[in-house]
Short mmCIF file of C-alpha atoms in Angstrom, two decimals:
data_model
loop_
_atom_site.label_atom_id
_atom_site.label_comp_id
_atom_site.label_asym_id
_atom_site.label_seq_id
_atom_site.Cartn_x
_atom_site.Cartn_y
_atom_site.Cartn_z
CA MET X 1 87.09 101.02 78.67
CA ALA X 2 85.03 103.45 80.63
CA LYS X 3 86.56 105.23 83.60
CA LEU X 4 85.70 103.77 87.02
CA LEU X 5 85.74 105.55 90.31
CA MET X 6 87.57 103.43 92.76
CA LYS X 7 89.49 103.49 96.01
CA GLY X 8 93.42 103.08 95.66
CA ASN X 9 93.34 99.92 97.71
CA GLU X 10 90.73 98.50 95.37
CA VAL X 11 92.61 99.64 92.29
CA ILE X 12 95.67 97.77 93.42
CA ALA X 13 93.64 94.55 94.00
CA GLU X 14 91.85 94.85 90.67
CA ALA X 15 94.97 95.65 88.74
CA ALA X 16 96.64 92.69 90.33
CA VAL X 17 93.93 90.33 89.35
CA LYS X 18 94.06 91.61 85.78
CA ALA X 19 97.76 91.00 85.82
CA GLY X 20 97.06 87.24 86.45
CA CYS X 21 97.36 87.28 90.30
CA ARG X 22 95.35 84.43 91.56
CA TYR X 23 96.57 83.95 95.14
CA PHE X 24 96.49 86.32 97.96
CA PHE X 25 97.60 85.72 101.61
CA GLY X 26 97.07 88.71 104.04
CA TYR X 27 96.24 89.92 107.35
CA PRO X 28 94.08 92.96 108.13
CA ILE X 29 95.58 96.32 109.02
CA THR X 30 94.51 99.85 108.42
CA PRO X 31 94.91 101.78 105.99
CA GLN X 32 95.01 98.88 103.54
CA ASN X 33 91.93 96.83 104.52
CA GLU X 34 89.88 97.47 101.45
CA LEU X 35 92.54 95.62 99.52
CA VAL X 36 92.23 92.44 101.59
CA THR X 37 88.41 92.77 101.38
CA TYR X 38 88.36 93.21 97.65
CA MET X 39 90.57 90.21 97.17
CA ALA X 40 88.26 88.13 99.44
CA LYS X 41 85.37 88.82 97.20
CA ARG X 42 87.30 88.93 93.81
CA LEU X 43 89.65 86.03 93.77
CA PRO X 44 87.06 83.22 94.23
CA GLU X 45 85.24 84.88 91.07
CA VAL X 46 88.32 84.13 88.99
CA GLY X 47 89.08 80.73 90.36
CA GLY X 48 91.70 82.03 92.67
CA VAL X 49 92.46 81.58 96.36
CA PHE X 50 92.08 84.24 99.09
CA LEU X 51 93.26 83.23 102.51
CA GLN X 52 93.32 85.29 105.63
CA ALA X 53 96.47 84.19 107.54
CA GLU X 54 96.69 84.13 111.27
CA SER X 55 99.48 86.51 111.20
CA GLU X 56 101.59 88.73 108.78
CA ILE X 57 104.48 86.24 109.25
CA ALA X 58 102.18 83.26 108.22
CA ALA X 59 100.92 85.25 105.20
CA ILE X 60 104.43 86.10 103.90
CA ASN X 61 105.47 82.35 104.34
CA MET X 62 102.30 81.29 102.39
CA VAL X 63 103.41 83.66 99.58
CA TYR X 64 106.71 81.71 99.62
CA GLY X 65 105.02 78.46 99.18
CA ALA X 66 102.81 79.58 96.36
CA ALA X 67 105.55 81.47 94.62
CA GLY X 68 107.49 78.23 94.74
CA THR X 69 104.81 76.60 92.52
CA GLY X 70 105.41 79.36 89.95
CA ALA X 71 101.87 81.07 90.71
CA ARG X 72 101.36 84.82 90.60
CA VAL X 73 100.89 85.73 94.22
CA MET X 74 100.65 88.77 96.25
CA THR X 75 100.28 89.97 99.93
CA SER X 76 99.65 93.45 101.28
CA THR X 77 100.04 95.19 104.61
CA SER X 78 100.85 98.40 106.32
CA SER X 79 104.20 99.52 108.12
CA PRO X 80 103.98 97.49 111.34
CA GLY X 81 102.91 94.35 109.27
CA TYR X 82 105.62 95.09 106.72
CA SER X 83 108.18 94.80 109.58
CA LEU X 84 106.79 91.56 110.51
CA LYS X 85 107.11 90.28 106.83
CA GLN X 86 110.86 91.16 106.56
CA GLU X 87 112.26 87.76 107.42
CA GLY X 88 109.97 86.04 104.72
CA ILE X 89 110.86 88.64 102.16
CA SER X 90 114.69 88.02 102.73
CA TYR X 91 113.99 84.29 102.21
CA LEU X 92 112.05 85.12 99.02
CA SER X 93 114.94 87.21 97.70
CA GLY X 94 117.52 84.57 98.73
CA ALA X 95 115.47 81.79 97.22
CA GLU X 96 114.76 83.92 94.23
CA LEU X 97 110.93 83.70 94.24
CA PRO X 98 108.82 86.22 92.31
CA ALA X 99 106.06 87.76 94.43
CA VAL X 100 104.49 91.18 94.83
CA ILE X 101 104.14 92.85 98.23
CA CYS X 102 102.32 96.07 98.85
CA ASN X 103 102.97 98.45 101.91
CA ILE X 104 100.17 101.01 102.24
CA SER X 105 102.43 102.76 104.77
CA ARG X 106 101.41 104.67 107.95
CA GLY X 107 102.88 106.54 110.79
CA GLY X 108 105.73 104.97 112.84
CA PRO X 109 107.89 103.93 114.61
CA GLY X 110 106.27 101.24 116.56
CA LEU X 111 102.51 100.87 116.22
CA GLY X 112 102.50 104.63 115.31
CA ASN X 113 99.21 105.69 113.94
CA ILE X 114 97.06 104.94 110.92
CA GLN X 115 97.58 108.17 109.00
CA PRO X 116 99.86 108.51 105.91
CA ALA X 117 103.45 108.42 106.14
CA GLN X 118 106.58 107.74 104.02
CA SER X 119 108.84 106.76 106.90
CA ASP X 120 109.42 103.19 105.67
CA TYR X 121 111.64 104.48 102.85
CA PHE X 122 114.94 103.05 104.42
CA GLN X 123 113.40 99.77 105.04
CA ALA X 124 111.93 99.60 101.51
CA THR X 125 115.00 100.72 99.77
CA ARG X 126 117.79 99.01 101.57
CA GLY X 127 116.42 95.43 101.51
CA GLY X 128 114.54 95.46 104.85
CA GLY X 129 115.51 92.15 106.10
CA HIS X 130 118.81 90.37 106.73
CA GLY X 131 121.44 89.66 104.01
CA ASP X 132 122.67 91.35 100.95
CA TYR X 133 119.63 91.96 98.93
CA TYR X 134 117.42 94.73 97.31
CA LEU X 135 113.70 94.82 96.22
CA PRO X 136 112.53 96.69 93.22
CA VAL X 137 110.19 99.35 94.65
CA PHE X 138 107.52 100.99 92.75
CA ALA X 139 105.98 104.21 94.11
CA PRO X 140 102.95 105.25 92.30
CA ALA X 141 101.55 108.71 92.68
CA SER X 142 98.09 108.52 91.15
CA LEU X 143 95.47 105.76 91.08
CA GLN X 144 95.87 105.53 87.25
CA GLU X 145 99.51 104.91 87.68
CA VAL X 146 98.66 102.19 90.30
CA ALA X 147 96.50 100.52 87.55
CA ASP X 148 99.28 100.91 85.03
CA LEU X 149 102.10 99.61 87.29
CA MET X 150 100.70 96.50 88.83
CA GLY X 151 101.18 94.49 85.77
CA ASP X 152 104.77 95.65 85.36
CA ALA X 153 105.38 94.84 89.03
CA PHE X 154 104.48 91.30 88.43
CA ASP X 155 106.34 91.21 85.17
CA VAL X 156 109.48 92.51 86.87
CA ALA X 157 109.07 89.92 89.64
CA ASP X 158 108.72 87.02 87.26
CA LYS X 159 111.52 88.24 84.79
CA TYR X 160 114.20 88.53 87.59
CA ARG X 161 112.74 86.03 90.04
CA THR X 162 112.58 88.57 92.77
CA PRO X 163 109.97 89.90 95.28
CA VAL X 164 108.81 93.39 94.24
CA LEU X 165 107.47 95.96 96.64
CA ILE X 166 104.61 98.48 95.90
CA LEU X 167 105.06 101.33 98.31
CA ALA X 168 102.13 103.76 98.71
CA ASP X 169 100.76 105.59 101.72
CA GLY X 170 97.32 105.82 103.31
CA VAL X 171 96.34 108.79 101.11
CA LEU X 172 96.74 106.65 97.96
CA GLY X 173 95.15 103.62 99.63
CA GLN X 174 92.02 105.61 100.79
CA MET X 175 91.44 108.26 98.04
CA MET X 176 89.15 107.71 95.01
CA GLU X 177 89.91 108.79 91.49
CA PRO X 178 88.87 107.82 87.97
CA VAL X 179 90.85 105.01 86.58
CA GLU X 180 90.87 103.16 83.37
CA PHE X 181 92.31 99.62 83.21
CA SER X 182 94.27 98.89 79.99
CA ASP X 183 94.05 95.58 78.18
CA LYS X 184 97.75 95.37 77.85
CA VAL X 185 99.01 91.97 77.00
CA VAL X 186 101.53 90.46 79.45
CA GLU X 187 104.91 90.46 77.87
CA GLU X 188 106.41 87.15 77.10
CA LEU X 189 108.22 85.93 80.17
CA PRO X 190 110.73 83.21 80.91
CA LYS X 191 109.40 79.80 81.52
CA LYS X 192 109.23 78.93 85.24
CA ASP X 193 111.15 75.64 84.90
CA TRP X 194 112.41 76.04 88.32
CA ALA X 195 108.87 75.75 89.90
CA THR X 196 108.23 72.78 92.16
CA THR X 197 105.46 71.33 90.30
CA GLY X 198 106.83 67.83 90.12
CA THR X 199 109.64 66.48 87.88
CA ARG X 200 107.67 64.43 85.57
CA GLY X 201 110.91 62.59 84.49
CA ASP X 202 112.25 65.77 83.06
CA GLY X 203 115.42 66.09 85.21
CA GLY X 204 116.39 65.86 88.83
CA PRO X 205 114.53 67.22 91.82
CA LYS X 206 113.82 70.98 91.87
CA ILE X 207 114.90 72.71 95.04
CA ILE X 208 113.78 76.09 96.44
CA THR X 209 115.78 77.13 99.27
CA SER X 210 117.82 79.96 100.68
CA LEU X 211 120.06 77.82 102.72
CA ASP X 212 123.60 77.15 101.51
CA LEU X 213 126.02 75.74 104.17
CA ASP X 214 128.79 75.68 101.63
CA ILE X 215 130.72 78.89 102.21
CA GLY X 216 131.96 79.19 98.62
CA GLY X 217 128.58 78.23 97.33
CA LEU X 218 126.77 81.00 99.05
CA GLU X 219 129.27 83.58 97.97
CA ALA X 220 128.81 82.37 94.42
CA HIS X 221 125.00 82.61 94.86
CA ASN X 222 125.27 86.13 96.26
CA SER X 223 127.53 87.12 93.42
CA ARG X 224 124.80 86.04 90.95
CA LEU X 225 122.21 87.92 93.03
CA LYS X 226 124.36 90.95 92.76
CA ASP X 227 124.68 90.76 89.16
CA LYS X 228 120.90 90.46 89.02
CA PHE X 229 120.44 93.63 91.02
CA GLU X 230 122.87 95.37 88.63
CA ASN X 231 120.78 94.18 85.67
CA ILE X 232 117.60 95.49 87.52
CA THR X 233 119.49 98.82 87.97
CA LYS X 234 120.36 98.98 84.30
CA ASN X 235 116.86 98.19 82.98
CA GLU X 236 114.10 99.10 85.37
CA ILE X 237 114.62 102.64 86.68
CA ARG X 238 111.60 104.87 86.15
CA TYR X 239 111.08 108.53 87.06
CA GLU X 240 109.15 111.54 85.96
CA GLU X 241 110.46 115.10 85.36
CA TYR X 242 108.15 118.03 85.84
CA GLU X 243 109.10 121.54 84.72
CA ILE X 244 112.85 121.00 85.10
CA GLU X 245 114.09 122.42 81.79
CA ASP X 246 114.76 125.85 83.01
CA ALA X 247 114.51 125.06 86.76
CA GLU X 248 116.79 126.85 89.12
CA TYR X 249 115.60 124.80 92.04
CA ILE X 250 114.39 121.17 91.91
CA LEU X 251 112.16 119.47 94.37
CA VAL X 252 112.38 115.71 94.80
CA ALA X 253 109.32 113.66 95.97
CA TYR X 254 107.52 110.60 95.32
CA GLY X 255 104.05 109.08 95.81
CA SER X 256 101.23 111.44 97.03
CA VAL X 257 103.73 114.05 98.21
CA ALA X 258 104.97 114.47 94.79
CA ARG X 259 101.47 115.57 93.56
CA ILE X 260 101.23 117.96 96.44
CA ALA X 261 104.66 119.33 95.36
CA MET X 262 103.49 119.83 91.85
CA SER X 263 100.58 122.06 93.18
CA ALA X 264 103.19 123.98 95.16
CA ILE X 265 105.30 124.28 91.95
CA LYS X 266 102.43 125.83 90.05
CA LEU X 267 102.03 128.49 92.69
CA ALA X 268 105.72 129.17 92.74
CA ARG X 269 105.86 129.33 88.87
CA LYS X 270 103.05 131.92 89.07
CA ALA X 271 105.20 133.87 91.48
CA GLY X 272 108.03 133.67 89.00
CA ILE X 273 110.22 131.15 90.74
CA LYS X 274 111.81 128.61 88.46
CA VAL X 275 111.26 125.36 90.11
CA GLY X 276 110.67 121.91 89.02
CA LEU X 277 110.31 118.34 90.28
CA ILE X 278 111.99 114.96 89.96
CA ARG X 279 109.67 112.25 90.95
CA PRO X 280 111.25 108.88 91.27
CA ILE X 281 108.86 106.10 90.40
CA THR X 282 111.25 103.25 91.21
CA LEU X 283 112.80 104.03 94.68
CA TRP X 284 115.22 101.26 94.23
CA PRO X 285 116.78 101.16 91.83
CA TYR X 286 117.10 105.04 92.34
CA PRO X 287 117.18 107.24 89.31
CA GLN X 288 120.59 108.91 88.94
CA GLU X 289 120.10 110.32 85.43
CA PRO X 290 117.82 113.24 86.18
CA PHE X 291 120.20 114.46 88.75
CA ILE X 292 123.33 113.95 86.81
CA LYS X 293 122.04 116.01 83.96
CA THR X 294 120.77 118.89 86.24
CA ARG X 295 123.14 118.99 89.19
CA ASP X 296 125.73 121.54 87.57
CA LYS X 297 122.93 123.74 86.38
CA VAL X 298 120.64 124.05 89.46
CA LYS X 299 121.07 126.13 92.53
CA GLY X 300 119.77 123.52 94.79
CA TYR X 301 117.61 120.48 95.50
CA MET X 302 114.93 120.02 98.30
CA SER X 303 113.71 116.62 99.09
CA VAL X 304 110.09 116.74 100.35
CA GLU X 305 108.84 113.79 102.23
CA MET X 306 106.47 112.54 104.82
CA SER X 307 109.39 111.38 106.89
CA ALA X 308 112.01 112.93 109.09
CA GLY X 309 114.36 112.77 106.20
CA GLN X 310 115.01 109.45 104.51
CA MET X 311 115.03 109.71 100.59
CA VAL X 312 117.24 112.90 101.15
CA GLU X 313 120.08 110.58 101.56
CA ASP X 314 119.57 109.04 98.09
CA VAL X 315 119.31 112.56 96.63
CA ARG X 316 122.65 113.51 98.25
CA LEU X 317 124.23 110.37 96.79
CA ALA X 318 122.90 111.20 93.35
CA VAL X 319 123.83 114.86 93.45
CA ASN X 320 127.29 113.95 94.91
CA GLY X 321 128.34 117.36 96.27
CA HIS X 322 127.58 119.12 92.98
CA ALA X 323 124.82 121.32 94.52
CA PRO X 324 123.26 122.02 97.83
CA VAL X 325 120.59 119.45 98.97
CA SER X 326 117.94 120.54 101.61
CA PHE X 327 115.09 118.75 103.27
CA TYR X 328 111.46 119.51 104.16
CA GLY X 329 109.23 117.05 105.70
CA ARG X 330 106.23 116.34 107.96
CA ASN X 331 105.83 113.00 109.68
CA GLY X 332 103.89 110.99 112.23
CA GLY X 333 100.89 110.96 109.90
CA VAL X 334 100.89 114.75 109.18
CA ILE X 335 100.58 115.52 105.48
CA PRO X 336 102.24 118.73 103.99
CA THR X 337 99.91 121.10 102.33
CA HIS X 338 100.92 122.61 98.98
CA GLU X 339 100.78 126.07 100.63
CA GLU X 340 103.29 124.87 103.17
CA ILE X 341 105.71 123.51 100.39
CA TYR X 342 105.22 126.80 98.52
CA GLU X 343 106.55 128.65 101.50
CA LYS X 344 109.53 126.40 101.64
CA ILE X 345 110.15 126.96 97.91
CA VAL X 346 110.06 130.89 98.57
CA GLN X 347 112.58 130.56 101.30
CA LEU X 348 114.90 128.31 99.41
CA SER X 349 114.87 130.67 96.50
CA GLY X 350 115.45 133.73 98.64
CA GLY X 351 112.12 135.21 98.39
CA VAL X 352 109.71 136.43 95.70
CA LYS X 353 110.49 139.59 93.70
CA ALA X 354 107.93 142.19 94.41
CA MET U 1 88.13 125.34 86.33
CA TYR U 2 89.57 124.35 89.67
CA GLN U 3 87.48 123.81 92.79
CA GLU U 4 88.38 122.47 96.22
CA ILE U 5 85.44 121.36 98.43
CA ILE U 6 85.22 120.01 101.79
CA ILE U 7 82.15 118.25 103.12
CA SER U 8 81.94 117.45 106.77
CA GLY U 9 79.40 116.29 109.30
CA LEU U 10 78.47 113.27 111.27
CA GLY U 11 78.93 109.57 110.34
CA GLY U 12 75.54 108.45 108.84
CA GLN U 13 74.63 111.87 107.37
CA GLY U 14 75.78 110.86 103.88
CA VAL U 15 78.75 113.18 103.96
CA LEU U 16 81.08 110.64 101.93
CA SER U 17 78.09 109.91 99.54
CA MET U 18 77.80 113.60 98.61
CA GLY U 19 81.49 113.66 97.79
CA GLN U 20 81.24 110.62 95.74
CA LEU U 21 78.31 111.93 93.89
CA LEU U 22 80.35 114.96 92.89
CA ALA U 23 83.03 112.70 91.88
CA TYR U 24 81.00 110.44 89.61
CA ALA U 25 79.35 113.61 88.00
CA SER U 26 82.96 115.05 87.31
CA ILE U 27 83.74 111.89 85.59
CA GLN U 28 80.58 112.02 83.56
CA GLU U 29 81.49 115.57 82.42
CA GLU U 30 85.21 114.33 81.75
CA LYS U 31 86.66 116.46 84.36
CA HIS U 32 89.55 115.38 86.66
CA VAL U 33 88.61 114.69 90.17
CA SER U 34 89.98 113.27 93.43
CA TRP U 35 88.04 112.28 96.59
CA LEU U 36 89.82 111.76 99.82
CA PRO U 37 87.91 110.82 103.08
CA SER U 38 89.01 111.16 106.63
CA TYR U 39 89.72 107.78 107.93
CA GLY U 40 90.56 106.25 111.33
CA ALA U 41 88.35 105.06 114.10
CA GLU U 42 85.26 105.88 112.12
CA GLN U 43 81.81 105.30 113.62
CA ARG U 44 78.14 106.37 113.06
CA GLY U 45 77.78 109.47 114.89
CA GLY U 46 81.43 110.25 114.89
CA SER U 47 82.79 112.83 112.60
CA ALA U 48 83.01 112.15 108.81
CA THR U 49 84.68 114.52 106.33
CA CYS U 50 85.74 114.20 102.70
CA ALA U 51 87.92 116.54 100.33
CA ILE U 52 87.05 116.67 96.68
CA VAL U 53 89.17 118.48 94.05
CA ILE U 54 87.60 119.01 90.64
CA SER U 55 89.62 120.43 87.79
CA ASP U 56 90.01 120.62 84.01
CA GLU U 57 93.59 119.51 84.46
CA PRO U 58 94.98 116.45 86.32
CA VAL U 59 94.56 116.98 90.01
CA GLY U 60 97.75 117.75 91.86
CA SER U 61 97.35 117.90 95.57
CA MET U 62 94.32 115.98 96.87
CA ILE U 63 94.94 117.55 100.32
CA VAL U 64 92.46 120.45 100.83
CA SER U 65 93.37 123.05 103.51
CA LYS U 66 91.69 126.15 102.04
CA PRO U 67 88.46 124.99 100.30
CA ASN U 68 86.61 127.21 97.74
CA SER U 69 83.57 125.76 99.28
CA ALA U 70 82.65 123.97 102.43
CA ILE U 71 79.39 122.15 103.20
CA VAL U 72 79.13 121.58 106.90
CA LEU U 73 76.35 119.51 108.54
CA ASP U 74 76.87 119.83 112.19
CA ASN U 75 78.30 122.13 114.88
CA ASN U 76 81.56 120.29 115.03
CA ALA U 77 82.10 120.56 111.42
CA PHE U 78 81.18 124.25 111.36
CA ASP U 79 83.69 124.86 114.24
CA ARG U 80 86.48 123.12 112.34
CA LEU U 81 85.87 124.61 108.98
CA GLU U 82 84.25 128.02 109.15
CA SER U 83 87.67 129.84 109.31
CA LYS U 84 89.24 127.65 106.62
CA VAL U 85 87.05 128.55 103.65
CA ALA U 86 89.13 130.66 101.21
CA SER U 87 88.24 134.33 100.69
CA ASN U 88 85.37 134.87 98.23
CA GLY U 89 84.45 131.24 98.85
CA LEU U 90 81.12 129.57 99.75
CA LEU U 91 79.93 128.09 103.16
CA ILE U 92 76.77 126.02 103.18
CA LEU U 93 75.33 125.22 106.64
CA ASN U 94 72.78 122.71 107.84
CA THR U 95 71.22 124.85 110.40
CA SER U 96 69.09 122.13 111.81
CA LEU U 97 72.19 120.85 113.58
CA ILE U 98 74.28 124.09 113.81
CA ASN U 99 73.35 126.72 116.42
CA ARG U 100 76.09 129.12 115.60
CA LYS U 101 76.27 131.97 112.97
CA SER U 102 79.15 132.71 110.69
CA THR U 103 80.94 135.86 111.26
CA ARG U 104 82.78 135.83 108.00
CA THR U 105 82.01 138.76 105.81
CA ASP U 106 84.34 137.83 102.92
CA ILE U 107 82.46 134.65 101.85
CA ASP U 108 78.99 133.61 100.70
CA VAL U 109 77.00 131.98 103.47
CA ILE U 110 74.01 129.91 102.70
CA GLU U 111 71.88 128.58 105.68
CA ILE U 112 69.48 125.87 105.10
CA ASP U 113 67.37 124.01 107.63
CA ALA U 114 68.14 120.88 105.89
CA THR U 115 67.47 117.99 108.21
CA LYS U 116 64.05 119.45 109.13
CA LEU U 117 63.15 119.99 105.44
CA ALA U 118 64.22 116.56 104.72
CA SER U 119 61.95 115.06 107.44
CA GLU U 120 59.06 117.01 105.92
CA LEU U 121 59.99 115.46 102.47
CA GLY U 122 59.62 112.14 104.25
CA ASN U 123 63.21 111.08 104.90
CA GLN U 124 65.64 112.74 107.38
CA LYS U 125 68.45 110.90 105.56
CA ILE U 126 68.23 113.11 102.43
CA ALA U 127 69.21 116.43 104.09
CA ASN U 128 72.62 115.74 102.29
CA MET U 129 70.86 115.94 98.92
CA ILE U 130 69.17 119.23 99.82
CA LEU U 131 72.46 120.75 100.64
CA LEU U 132 74.22 119.35 97.52
CA GLY U 133 71.26 120.69 95.28
CA ALA U 134 71.91 124.04 96.85
CA TYR U 135 75.69 123.74 96.22
CA ILE U 136 75.22 122.81 92.50
CA GLN U 137 72.72 125.57 92.06
CA LYS U 138 74.91 128.27 93.64
CA THR U 139 78.41 127.24 91.94
CA ASN U 140 77.15 125.66 88.66
CA ILE U 141 80.49 123.72 88.51
CA LEU U 142 78.61 120.54 87.41
CA LYS U 143 75.30 120.04 85.48
CA PHE U 144 72.41 119.07 87.60
CA ASP U 145 71.70 116.18 85.18
CA SER U 146 75.10 114.65 85.79
CA ILE U 147 74.32 114.47 89.52
CA THR U 148 70.89 112.83 88.97
CA GLU U 149 72.63 110.46 86.47
CA SER U 150 75.23 109.67 89.00
CA LEU U 151 72.56 109.15 91.70
CA LYS U 152 71.31 106.25 89.62
CA LYS U 153 74.70 104.64 89.81
CA VAL U 154 75.47 105.37 93.37
CA LEU U 155 72.00 103.88 94.56
CA GLY U 156 72.52 100.77 92.59
CA PRO U 157 69.70 98.48 91.27
CA ASN U 158 68.35 97.62 94.54
CA LYS U 159 67.67 101.23 95.69
CA GLN U 160 66.18 102.69 92.61
CA ASN U 161 63.09 103.37 94.65
CA LEU U 162 64.90 105.93 96.61
CA LEU U 163 65.69 107.84 93.29
CA GLU U 164 62.70 109.96 93.20
CA ILE U 165 62.87 111.26 96.82
CA ASN U 166 66.65 112.02 96.33
CA GLU U 167 65.83 114.00 93.12
CA LYS U 168 63.12 115.86 94.97
CA ALA U 169 65.70 116.85 97.66
CA LEU U 170 68.26 117.96 95.24
CA GLN U 171 65.53 120.11 93.42
CA LEU U 172 64.44 121.56 96.85
CA GLY U 173 67.98 122.64 97.63
CA SER U 174 68.33 124.09 94.11
CA ASP U 175 64.92 126.09 94.50
CA ILE U 176 65.98 127.46 97.97
CA VAL U 177 69.22 128.91 96.47
CA LYS U 178 67.31 130.41 93.46
CA ILE U 179 65.32 132.59 95.90
CA TYR U 180 68.11 133.03 98.46
#
């Protein structure tokens, strides 16, 4: 297929439709509005349903309803809206319903601003709502990766019966890049025999709920959920390594910041500094492997984020005291430049040899 | 080849379209490209900016802080960007709406009375194409044909009648640079 020039928000929407998503419930918020607009036009073309809800809370509960019928369904929002959806996401996780949620995040806390940020990392990777649960979180760094990951996000959601989060920021939502959609066939997935589409005499009533008043029953259910999260951790971790073979220092960054970091690394390599990058593609489950194999060789790690320091905690957990971990970040909608990150690399490595 | 470009002016001047044309033409020539607009409370007459990175390799940072080239269409954009252009870079000014002079001596500066020339061609809105034609002629980073081909795509089937005047404007910008 030919390469198309599209905005990130549009790529997410089109890739979702290509992955079989036919239902979208959302509420407008900058910087993800193009996604909603695209779905409004596109879904009726493929026999799907687009519905603008009266609020984010209504939208996520519509997702709950559609997911209960076994349909591929999605919603999208940006940071403040993502907070509003937390109750519904906790219910989706508890009731084991597959769905894909996008957070094209912006500056916070509160209403914050509409510029890009990565300050929803804690919320994304620690469940976000109440109760013991995690969401698989995909964090693409380019629009081609968005196009490639959306199908996988829906597959993971169906395979494990779990809501899945796509976490990107305003830069990825707003920018344009060439993309090519693959004609990848959807992998064979387990039958949705749990969907509430009527019994047709094939057994008892199907019940979708996250309510279990029996104390022992809920613990057993949660224990099953825990096994599921362990399975996801075993099977679904993704990351990219860049120039780490001989690296003395390793930057850790995800999403748009990872690309800016790569440009900084190119500058640093030219100046003779041996630096590389670990780019987590899944933020939960968090990749441990690339840290375990490098942490006794490198002189230090630096987490670079558009936040006041959130992912750095996962880096510390993965490095587990084997090497120093530092942090550099901008937040509140400010994007670090590669020149700025380069300066931090120079400081970290103790300066450039003349 | 690696080029960072910032185009900035007023909403309605076709700033974002200029960047999109560069992006389409880059795809046509199988180059890697990113296009990032300023976004926020955008409005006609407010400021509009886009950053484009064109490269033979996959684009890393899509954030441009020291562009190799800047095309500025009004005073405000000039004030924000004049000092940002990288040494040995290029600054193209639409002097119809800029009443300041660049004091930089380490960069190439091209001044074009673009909005006025566009009016003379018959449509004030194509000042952007005059400036883009000048940029392509000066830098040679993309082929002229790729831009005109992309123009057909960007204009879409309903606006093919505007193709001719847009091409004329591109040509005019290019001719100005040839004798600059």
